[in-house]
Amino acid sequence: MNIDLSMYDVRTDLALEAKEIATQAQSAGEIPGVWSETDKADGIILTRMHIQTDEAAQKIGKMVGHYVTLEVPELRQGDTTLQDKVATSFAREFEAFLKRIGITEKSSVLVVGLGNWNVTPDALGPVVVENIMVTRQFFELMPDQVNPGYRPVSAVAPGVLGTTGIESSDIVQGIVQNSKPDLVIAVDALAAKSLDRVNTTIQIADTGIHPGSGIGNKRKGLTQEILGVPCIGIGVPTVVYASTIVNNTMDMVFEHMKKHTPDTEPLFGVFGKMEETERLQLVREVLNPVGHDLLVTPKEIDKFMEDIANVIASGLNAALHEAVDTDNVAAYTH
Amino acid sequence: MNIDLSMYDVRTDLALEAKEIATQAQSAGEIPGVWSETDKADGIILTRMHIQTDEAAQKIGKMVGHYVTLEVPELRQGDTTLQDKVATSFAREFEAFLKRIGITEKSSVLVVGLGNWNVTPDALGPVVVENIMVTRQFFELMPDQVNPGYRPVSAVAPGVLGTTGIESSDIVQGIVQNSKPDLVIAVDALAAKSLDRVNTTIQIADTGIHPGSGIGNKRKGLTQEILGVPCIGIGVPTVVYASTIVNNTMDMVFEHMKKHTPDTEPLFGVFGKMEETERLQLVREVLNPVGHDLLVTPKEIDKFMEDIANVIASGLNAALHEAVDTDNVAAYTH
Amino acid sequence: MNIDLSMYDVRTDLALEAKEIATQAQSAGEIPGVWSETDKADGIILTRMHIQTDEAAQKIGKMVGHYVTLEVPELRQGDTTLQDKVATSFAREFEAFLKRIGITEKSSVLVVGLGNWNVTPDALGPVVVENIMVTRQFFELMPDQVNPGYRPVSAVAPGVLGTTGIESSDIVQGIVQNSKPDLVIAVDALAAKSLDRVNTTIQIADTGIHPGSGIGNKRKGLTQEILGVPCIGIGVPTVVYASTIVNNTMDMVFEHMKKHTPDTEPLFGVFGKMEETERLQLVREVLNPVGHDLLVTPKEIDKFMEDIANVIASGLNAALHEAVDTDNVAAYTH
Amino acid sequence: MNIDLSMYDVRTDLALEAKEIATQAQSAGEIPGVWSETDKADGIILTRMHIQTDEAAQKIGKMVGHYVTLEVPELRQGDTTLQDKVATSFAREFEAFLKRIGITEKSSVLVVGLGNWNVTPDALGPVVVENIMVTRQFFELMPDQVNPGYRPVSAVAPGVLGTTGIESSDIVQGIVQNSKPDLVIAVDALAAKSLDRVNTTIQIADTGIHPGSGIGNKRKGLTQEILGVPCIGIGVPTVVYASTIVNNTMDMVFEHMKKHTPDTEPLFGVFGKMEETERLQLVREVLNPVGHDLLVTPKEIDKFMEDIANVIASGLNAALHEAVDTDNVAAYTH
């Protein structure tokens, strides 16, 4: 339960949102040094983004690297056909990541589930790990008998600082040193900028997990620099700050009323003309002292978490093992 | 997962809040026909209220009857000493309710845990039921061997319409007809008007559970009229609507700024002068179409629910059985 | 946790085993008044039995009625393809039961999950109930909008005497009176005569659930006499008495050694010549005083329970709703 | 679910049982090089044993070192007063271990919970870890603000080979290298020789955890040699082999009948005169081919595990932190 209340700000863990904010902030259209494309199909909005230059990275506040975002507004409806489609899309995009960073079909992989088992919206990583098809032990114990189409995959959930007393990155570092995977995949729950992203959006990034991102106070990240091997980060927003809900709703209220009254000054006065960050600051000033600026989560979070964790685990199992696809993968998850 | 989105409005399940709203709405001070007193001690704000007349009931929007509210702002901190104090206060107040409605030490009691096991913030009732000291079977099977200091207590969690297909009040009615308790105690999770009430407030009411209250769409209540025996309702707010958070924060922002600028008109324009209900209406108009007006809950809801359910179960066990007090009751809960 | 240690004896909850015992006991071959046939396919041994006369019923110790047993020795291996086949077989056999007792596609059904949530091997009923497609509420609330191919299905888990204080049959009776289903289906965990039946065998019987059967001390059953509507019982052995393991193993040891030495008298002495019931009596005399005759269960019971509960829930969903088959039913279970 | 069926034999993980077997095997009384003493009080049989020489170690089949065993036959009754007494005894004995191996009040400790979260009887370690008072993070982040009476404690549950793909000892080694504790405490579930030991016996040993011990196939242990720091092992039998139940019961049956008939030869023949190991071998020969020699566990294992894990966690918290005793420790466990 170790939330660092000081750390949240306009910054978001989603590169997609960060780019939107940066683009809004500058009036001159697209940001140079950022390539992106968007596909819409089957209820899935798929955005591939490449932050190519340090300037772009600084402007957006995200590392140079590749990012893929799957937005699936209907994902909370519990439709298993849609879930299967998302898992398949996820697997296809993930395979492209593996290829791009030179991970072959033989390379060994360690899947790390960050977060806290005992706090439902923070349990994304541990639940995904529980559904990963783990095979490394067979390659270690009886390498000759492993069927083709599989690679060595291991999976751990290192826990969080508040329940282990040890930084999760220190635990993962030790495991990487002793088990020597070629790639680390880190799955983590994120804080979202808006309630409609909660459990509907998945981000893949080849930049790993950075300090201070995710739920909980991570003081060290999981990156190639720290681990010595590449690290792909997978994130899903599962919580949102109460202050963010308020601020976003205010925006929507203003937009809504502007449609009817061109001159909004008499409508909202000085308040309506504040900068977004200034207004967010004000909202926090009001909420924090009374302890109201909680991280909140939808009431049905238990079911939502189960669904999206299964989507990611199915997608990963299919992407990591050639012999597995999202049709037969259900056998390995529950 | 059967939330009736149409049903929420300014109305609250807490009589205390309803009275505050009604009092604010009329400028002339106290509402006639309502008696109330407040004690503060040990971090617990205890309010006893008696709605005495039909006029008062109509004004407040709550039934004629007795209500006790325990507000414990620090209850989410996980302090077990405070939890014990709250359980003891709760037991003492609850015993007063039993006496007032003529329940003797021999009267048999059925505890009903309303709500959905599988949705954490709705599982208050089922978790309380799991920790109730159940004794009715001993009175049925070997009445001569039951030690003094106990009464026949039974406990059921009937499930919710969405998972059983049957109204919970129909199930409870059937159980009451067949097991013939002298009193029903119904425990339910409520929607709060503000985030700081979530898992910090407990209400006891001798008016039972009314249609449409609690989380989930209850079309029939649990009342003396329906059950044929008295029904005491115990409720704890565990969720809050996103729109309520927004609206309450707006109030706080306005109050905050008014302190510095007496004339708020240029500050907030027309928006600042709206009636609260009008503004809430506007916020919902904006949130509903995009599906953002979710019922939300704090991230740490799992731990909060466990703590408050134990407080209520301990308090009930001590209040129902003379031989049990909140010192030795921990043996029966976990 | 209310096992009646006095009640177990050679008697078994499985009609198949009861018939075997009865057949062994009489040397003259088949028992008159019992019809049975056995199919083997796909790793499933399917036995349909009809106890036709009171004499046969008395000999076997089971009620006059129809019984189907699915024995699937490999069901504990976690093979999802086999699980699907078993669910499909189960659904087909179950539909035959429905037809035989005159349940039409429109008839309403109440599924009752007997047993204790908190004791894994006793949680079969509650876990099945959690995965049943419940539809009754739609027929009640918006009968015109229900798609064809569905019937009104409700589902409850009434708990056990030790945790509710009320006989589960009294609770079910009350629910049946108030919700008026045309058929009750009761799912319960049983004690097996041998470890290899645990979580590998499913029995369907149109005779309901009888007093004293299942795990836990049921003093009243769930039968047409008690409920006023037909009751189909579904049972799975999930526990076995330590004394049963010992006794069965002794039999196997004797058989094993007899193969090598025709004259077993010097091998086993008087002990080897005891009647099975006499020997079992001896084993219990030894185990009971020291409290060793526990009900035991395989170490991996958590996973086994999940698998077999899903098989039964999928099978029931497919059998009860024409629009559902075991291919698409996975969507409704997890 | 990675049980090595080949590895079990008469050998036991409990030094106490190993000594009994060794003592029975030699007719000449006590084994030289083994010191032991036994206290009985408050329903707890406490045995302290010191295996002092290599000869004794070889005879008993346990390492040279100190062992303490708490046998509490009534521990499965759910009596919380008894549980508190056991936690207090455990804490006192554990503190003696710490002193003997030179662990001061300032030394840092890593608690390792071995075993599989998802298999109830194997989850002892993970459940204990969940209830350990973890403090290392405070010493790392704000060393000046930690109250006196605490030491740096961290706690991890590394998972099992079958679910992580990595030997748990490899994971722990990596964590020890990176977090540098002065002592490792490893908690593990064991296989017992008899059902009455299951969840009633706790062993502490300063010899760590050895390869092949515990439930599951551990090919590497957790010892000072492997970890570079001392390792205290804590074990509780939670499962028993079906073959062990059979064999032990046979012994009891023979003993029982011998009391009445001095000459047992006609009673049991050759079978009665077999050596115990020979007979066990025969029982296994019979059970193994049919897959009946499962590891079994009492039906109520869920509750038993919760109780004994709380006893150990409370005891450890009191032993590790001077400021904590078993009276106030309940605050930290649940």
XYZ file of N, CA, C and O in Angstrom, chain B residues 174-295:
488
model
N -38.414 -16.738 2.222
C -38.566 -18.190 2.309
C -37.829 -18.758 3.513
O -38.333 -19.640 4.215
N -36.631 -18.243 3.757
C -35.837 -18.752 4.879
C -36.483 -18.359 6.209
O -36.521 -19.150 7.151
N -37.017 -17.137 6.268
C -37.680 -16.692 7.496
C -38.908 -17.561 7.767
O -39.149 -17.999 8.899
N -39.689 -17.838 6.710
C -40.881 -18.679 6.890
C -40.513 -20.047 7.444
O -41.216 -20.599 8.290
N -39.400 -20.608 6.972
C -39.051 -21.972 7.386
C -38.249 -22.047 8.675
O -38.286 -23.064 9.353
N -37.496 -20.980 9.007
C -36.643 -21.090 10.206
C -37.137 -20.220 11.361
O -36.630 -20.332 12.471
N -38.108 -19.347 11.089
C -38.849 -18.610 12.117
C -37.993 -17.879 13.164
O -38.140 -18.110 14.373
N -37.114 -16.977 12.723
C -36.393 -16.157 13.699
C -37.322 -15.075 14.265
O -38.344 -14.743 13.655
N -36.937 -14.528 15.450
C -37.697 -13.422 16.029
C -37.256 -12.066 15.473
O -37.958 -11.073 15.630
N -36.074 -12.044 14.887
C -35.503 -10.785 14.384
C -34.611 -11.095 13.199
O -33.895 -12.107 13.206
N -34.651 -10.215 12.200
C -33.691 -10.305 11.091
C -32.749 -9.113 11.188
O -33.189 -7.983 11.445
N -31.457 -9.364 11.036
C -30.468 -8.288 10.932
C -29.904 -8.367 9.516
O -29.392 -9.417 9.119
N -30.028 -7.290 8.744
C -29.571 -7.316 7.350
C -28.380 -6.384 7.186
O -28.449 -5.214 7.551
N -27.282 -6.920 6.663
C -26.056 -6.145 6.480
C -25.861 -5.893 4.993
O -25.966 -6.820 4.188
N -25.588 -4.652 4.612
C -25.498 -4.323 3.192
C -24.463 -3.225 2.950
O -24.201 -2.394 3.822
N -23.864 -3.255 1.766
C -22.944 -2.199 1.343
C -23.747 -1.087 0.673
O -24.724 -1.343 -0.031
N -23.355 0.159 0.897
C -24.090 1.312 0.384
C -23.224 2.139 -0.564
O -21.997 2.015 -0.564
N -23.882 2.997 -1.330
C -23.161 4.012 -2.096
C -23.093 5.277 -1.245
O -24.094 5.686 -0.644
N -21.909 5.876 -1.154
C -21.731 7.057 -0.320
C -21.831 8.321 -1.149
O -21.724 8.295 -2.372
N -22.023 9.423 -0.454
C -22.000 10.721 -1.134
C -20.582 11.264 -1.251
O -20.333 12.173 -2.033
N -19.665 10.764 -0.463
C -18.295 11.272 -0.606
C -17.282 10.199 -0.301
O -17.548 9.265 0.466
N -16.127 10.305 -0.928
C -15.091 9.286 -0.811
C -14.642 9.076 0.626
O -14.237 7.981 1.004
N -14.684 10.145 1.447
C -14.156 9.954 2.803
C -15.083 9.141 3.695
O -14.678 8.703 4.765
N -16.314 8.921 3.272
C -17.204 8.047 4.037
C -16.943 6.578 3.718
O -17.329 5.705 4.497
N -16.333 6.303 2.578
C -16.164 4.919 2.133
C -15.360 4.122 3.164
O -14.224 4.473 3.484
N -15.980 3.102 3.722
C -15.369 2.224 4.711
C -14.925 2.938 5.986
O -14.019 2.482 6.675
N -15.559 4.066 6.302
C -15.276 4.720 7.585
C -16.548 4.954 8.396
O -16.465 5.448 9.515
N -17.705 4.657 7.833
C -18.974 4.983 8.480
C -19.853 3.743 8.558
O -19.923 2.969 7.606
N -20.496 3.546 9.709
C -21.425 2.425 9.883
C -22.769 2.984 10.340
O -22.818 3.809 11.250
N -23.848 2.567 9.701
C -25.183 3.000 10.121
C -25.988 1.798 10.604
O -25.975 0.744 9.981
N -26.689 1.988 11.733
C -27.648 0.988 12.210
C -29.031 1.644 12.154
O -29.170 2.787 12.573
N -30.033 0.937 11.651
C -31.375 1.522 11.569
C -32.410 0.458 11.852
O -32.297 -0.669 11.358
N -33.415 0.817 12.646
C -34.457 -0.177 12.937
C -35.560 -0.170 11.878
O -36.630 -0.722 12.092
N -35.270 0.415 10.749
C -36.262 0.487 9.663
C -36.007 -0.554 8.579
O -36.705 -0.584 7.568
N -34.986 -1.424 8.777
C -34.714 -2.460 7.782
C -34.003 -1.927 6.558
O -33.373 -0.869 6.597
N -34.135 -2.674 5.469
C -33.500 -2.321 4.193
C -34.614 -1.973 3.225
O -35.569 -2.737 3.075
N -34.490 -0.829 2.545
C -35.586 -0.392 1.675
C -35.288 -0.600 0.205
O -34.132 -0.609 -0.194
N -36.332 -0.779 -0.597
C -36.146 -1.024 -2.033
C -35.250 0.039 -2.634
O -35.387 1.221 -2.315
N -34.345 -0.362 -3.463
C -33.517 0.605 -4.178
C -32.332 1.103 -3.379
O -31.496 1.819 -3.902
N -32.216 0.720 -2.108
C -31.048 1.165 -1.357
C -29.920 0.152 -1.530
O -30.096 -0.907 -2.122
N -28.754 0.494 -1.019
C -27.601 -0.388 -1.155
C -27.057 -0.369 -2.561
O -27.577 0.338 -3.437
N -25.995 -1.109 -2.777
C -25.443 -1.281 -4.117
C -26.320 -2.316 -4.808
O -26.768 -3.268 -4.174
N -26.522 -2.184 -6.108
C -27.360 -3.160 -6.795
C -28.801 -2.727 -6.716
O -29.204 -1.971 -5.845
N -29.569 -3.243 -7.643
C -30.941 -2.814 -7.804
C -31.874 -3.700 -7.003
O -32.265 -4.770 -7.447
N -32.203 -3.277 -5.803
C -33.144 -4.068 -5.013
C -34.549 -3.527 -5.234
O -34.837 -2.389 -4.909
N -35.415 -4.368 -5.768
C -36.760 -3.896 -6.037
C -37.709 -4.144 -4.877
O -38.779 -3.590 -4.823
N -37.280 -5.009 -3.976
C -38.075 -5.230 -2.769
C -37.143 -5.077 -1.574
O -35.959 -5.398 -1.662
N -37.621 -4.605 -0.499
C -36.755 -4.409 0.652
C -36.822 -5.565 1.629
O -37.422 -6.613 1.361
N -36.173 -5.397 2.753
C -36.293 -6.330 3.863
C -36.812 -5.526 5.046
O -36.060 -4.831 5.713
N -38.125 -5.576 5.241
C -38.737 -4.787 6.300
C -39.709 -5.659 7.084
O -40.057 -6.766 6.656
N -40.155 -5.134 8.211
C -41.091 -5.888 9.029
C -42.344 -6.247 8.228
O -42.893 -7.347 8.390
N -42.793 -5.334 7.350
C -43.993 -5.597 6.554
C -43.797 -6.844 5.696
O -44.668 -7.697 5.572
N -42.641 -6.946 5.071
C -42.380 -8.047 4.143
C -42.049 -9.335 4.872
O -42.468 -10.426 4.482
N -41.288 -9.243 5.957
C -40.771 -10.436 6.625
C -41.665 -10.933 7.757
O -41.582 -12.094 8.146
N -42.495 -10.038 8.300
C -43.341 -10.459 9.416
C -42.634 -10.406 10.758
O -43.242 -10.669 11.798
N -41.362 -10.119 10.773
C -40.608 -9.923 12.028
C -39.795 -8.645 11.867
O -39.542 -8.205 10.747
N -39.382 -8.023 13.001
C -38.608 -6.784 12.869
C -37.310 -7.019 12.105
O -36.781 -8.118 12.100
N -36.826 -5.974 11.468
C -35.573 -6.054 10.708
C -34.713 -4.831 11.020
O -35.141 -3.696 10.817
N -33.504 -5.084 11.535
C -32.542 -4.009 11.747
C -31.557 -4.026 10.580
O -31.029 -5.082 10.224
N -31.350 -2.873 9.975
C -30.416 -2.775 8.857
C -29.076 -2.208 9.315
O -29.033 -1.275 10.112
N -27.994 -2.793 8.832
C -26.653 -2.267 9.095
C -26.029 -1.968 7.744
O -26.015 -2.835 6.860
N -25.554 -0.742 7.571
C -25.010 -0.379 6.265
C -23.673 0.318 6.376
O -23.415 1.048 7.334
N -22.824 0.097 5.391
C -21.526 0.760 5.305
C -21.336 1.232 3.870
O -21.459 0.435 2.947
N -21.054 2.534 3.668
C -20.756 2.986 2.307
C -19.424 2.410 1.850
O -18.422 2.517 2.567
N -19.418 1.783 0.694
C -18.181 1.192 0.170
C -17.864 1.639 -1.245
O -16.807 1.317 -1.759
N -18.797 2.335 -1.876
C -18.559 2.843 -3.232
C -19.100 4.261 -3.327
O -19.885 4.707 -2.492
N -18.696 4.959 -4.371
C -19.180 6.315 -4.591
C -19.254 6.535 -6.100
O -18.466 5.968 -6.853
N -20.230 7.298 -6.547
C -20.316 7.583 -7.980
C -19.252 8.597 -8.377
O -18.992 9.559 -7.631
N -18.660 8.399 -9.533
C -17.693 9.363 -10.047
C -18.310 10.761 -10.076
O -17.661 11.741 -9.706
N -19.573 10.860 -10.468
C -20.209 12.188 -10.543
C -20.286 12.838 -9.171
O -20.165 14.055 -9.045
N -20.466 12.036 -8.134
C -20.535 12.586 -6.781
C -19.188 13.158 -6.370
O -19.115 14.225 -5.746
N -18.127 12.438 -6.720
C -16.787 12.949 -6.404
C -16.603 14.316 -7.046
O -16.163 15.282 -6.421
N -16.944 14.414 -8.326
C -16.754 15.656 -9.061
C -17.543 16.777 -8.396
O -17.015 17.849 -8.104
N -18.801 16.488 -8.139
C -19.665 17.527 -7.602
C -19.198 17.996 -6.221
O -19.118 19.196 -5.950
N -18.856 17.045 -5.372
C -18.406 17.426 -4.034
C -17.114 18.233 -4.100
O -16.916 19.173 -3.332
N -16.230 17.842 -4.996
C -14.970 18.568 -5.103
C -15.230 19.993 -5.576
O -14.606 20.945 -5.095
N -16.156 20.157 -6.512
C -16.489 21.507 -6.983
C -16.925 22.368 -5.795
O -16.467 23.489 -5.635
N -17.770 21.826 -4.949
C -18.187 22.559 -3.746
C -16.988 22.995 -2.931
O -16.907 24.146 -2.470
N -16.084 22.041 -2.733
C -14.924 22.334 -1.898
C -14.035 23.382 -2.563
O -13.473 24.263 -1.891
N -13.916 23.311 -3.882
C -13.110 24.317 -4.597
C -13.748 25.695 -4.420
O -13.056 26.668 -4.107
N -15.067 25.765 -4.560
C -15.748 27.052 -4.427
C -15.550 27.597 -3.013
O -15.219 28.768 -2.816
N -15.748 26.729 -2.013
C -15.573 27.160 -0.623
C -14.151 27.686 -0.391
O -13.930 28.708 0.243
N -13.214 26.915 -0.908
C -11.793 27.239 -0.760
C -11.493 28.630 -1.315
O -10.819 29.440 -0.681
N -12.028 28.915 -2.505
C -11.714 30.191 -3.142
C -12.504 31.339 -2.525
O -12.031 32.476 -2.497
N -13.683 31.043 -2.042
C -14.493 32.087 -1.407
C -13.774 32.695 -0.214
O -13.940 33.861 0.109
N -12.995 31.865 0.456
C -12.271 32.360 1.629
C -11.371 33.530 1.259
O -11.105 34.415 2.057
N -10.854 33.476 0.034
C -9.916 34.514 -0.392
C -10.593 35.660 -1.129
O -10.112 36.775 -1.137
N -11.709 35.405 -1.779
C -12.370 36.442 -2.577
C -13.848 36.455 -2.214
O -14.573 35.528 -2.564
N -14.290 37.464 -1.504
C -15.697 37.465 -1.077
C -16.649 37.405 -2.274
O -17.622 36.647 -2.255
N -16.345 38.142 -3.319
C -17.255 38.149 -4.471
C -16.812 37.089 -5.474
O -15.846 37.280 -6.209
N -17.490 35.962 -5.489
C -17.033 34.863 -6.337
C -17.590 34.920 -7.750
O -17.245 34.101 -8.579
N -18.436 35.899 -8.020
C -19.056 35.883 -9.342
C -18.029 35.923 -10.478
O -18.100 35.080 -11.382
N -17.076 36.852 -10.437
C -16.084 36.809 -11.520
C -15.248 35.526 -11.492
O -14.722 35.110 -12.519
N -15.173 34.915 -10.343
C -14.375 33.689 -10.259
C -15.040 32.525 -10.975
O -14.416 31.796 -11.735
N -16.326 32.324 -10.737
C -16.978 31.126 -11.252
C -18.120 31.378 -12.227
O -18.649 30.451 -12.816
N -18.520 32.631 -12.346
C -19.596 32.949 -13.279
C -20.881 32.212 -12.929
O -21.139 31.883 -11.763
N -21.670 31.941 -13.939
C -22.960 31.278 -13.776
C -22.805 29.912 -13.110
O -23.575 29.518 -12.235
N -21.768 29.216 -13.507
C -21.521 27.862 -13.018
C -21.469 27.814 -11.496
O -22.027 26.929 -10.853
N -20.798 28.794 -10.927
C -20.657 28.844 -9.472
C -21.965 29.125 -8.760
O -22.095 28.864 -7.565
N -22.932 29.660 -9.484
C -24.188 30.011 -8.816
C -25.287 28.966 -8.996
O -26.402 29.125 -8.510
N -24.955 27.924 -9.740
C -25.957 26.863 -9.928
C -26.312 26.217 -8.592
O -25.488 26.123 -7.690
N -27.552 25.719 -8.493
C -27.929 24.861 -7.378
C -27.102 23.571 -7.435
O -26.749 23.111 -8.532
N -26.885 22.958 -6.295
C -26.084 21.736 -6.289
C -26.698 20.648 -7.193
O -26.013 20.011 -7.982
N -28.026 20.494 -7.091
C -28.669 19.436 -7.881
C -28.564 19.718 -9.381
O -28.392 18.814 -10.185
N -28.668 20.985 -9.721
C -28.570 21.385 -11.129
C -27.169 21.058 -11.658
O -26.995 20.524 -12.760
N -26.176 21.399 -10.818
C -24.801 21.150 -11.247
C -24.524 19.647 -11.343
O -23.884 19.175 -12.273
N -25.038 18.881 -10.368
C -24.852 17.431 -10.411
C -25.495 16.869 -11.676
O -24.941 15.992 -12.353
N -26.674 17.429 -12.009
C -27.373 17.016 -13.222
C -26.479 17.233 -14.447
O -26.343 16.358 -15.309
N -25.846 18.409 -14.470
C -24.961 18.759 -15.589
C -23.783 17.792 -15.663
O -23.424 17.287 -16.743
N -23.188 17.507 -14.506
C -22.032 16.599 -14.476
C -22.425 15.227 -15.004
O -21.711 14.603 -15.793
N -23.606 14.776 -14.611
C -24.053 13.454 -15.085
C -24.337 13.456 -16.575
O -24.043 12.486 -17.266
N -24.934 14.545 -17.048
C -25.205 14.652 -18.481
C -23.931 14.474 -19.283
O -23.924 13.926 -20.377
N -22.852 14.970 -18.698
C -21.569 14.890 -19.387
C -20.949 13.508 -19.239
O -20.410 12.940 -20.182
N -21.031 12.951 -18.045
C -20.349 11.681 -17.784
C -21.102 10.474 -18.341
O -20.499 9.542 -18.864
N -22.428 10.491 -18.238
C -23.173 9.285 -18.572
C -22.997 8.808 -20.007
O -22.747 7.633 -20.231
N -23.121 9.715 -20.999
C -23.074 9.222 -22.378
C -21.762 8.505 -22.673
O -21.709 7.553 -23.431
N -20.676 8.957 -22.060
C -19.394 8.309 -22.322
C -19.117 7.176 -21.339
O -18.024 6.623 -21.314
N -20.116 6.840 -20.511
C -19.942 5.689 -19.614
C -18.938 5.911 -18.504
O -18.387 4.977 -17.951
N -18.681 7.193 -18.176
C -17.660 7.457 -17.158
C -18.233 7.484 -15.755
O -17.469 7.555 -14.796
N -19.561 7.531 -15.603
C -20.087 7.711 -14.261
C -20.156 6.390 -13.516
O -21.202 5.938 -13.082
N -19.001 5.772 -13.389
C -18.904 4.482 -12.719
C -19.060 4.637 -11.219
O -18.809 5.698 -10.663
N -19.432 3.548 -10.584
C -19.273 3.441 -9.137
C -17.810 3.112 -8.889
O -17.300 2.105 -9.387
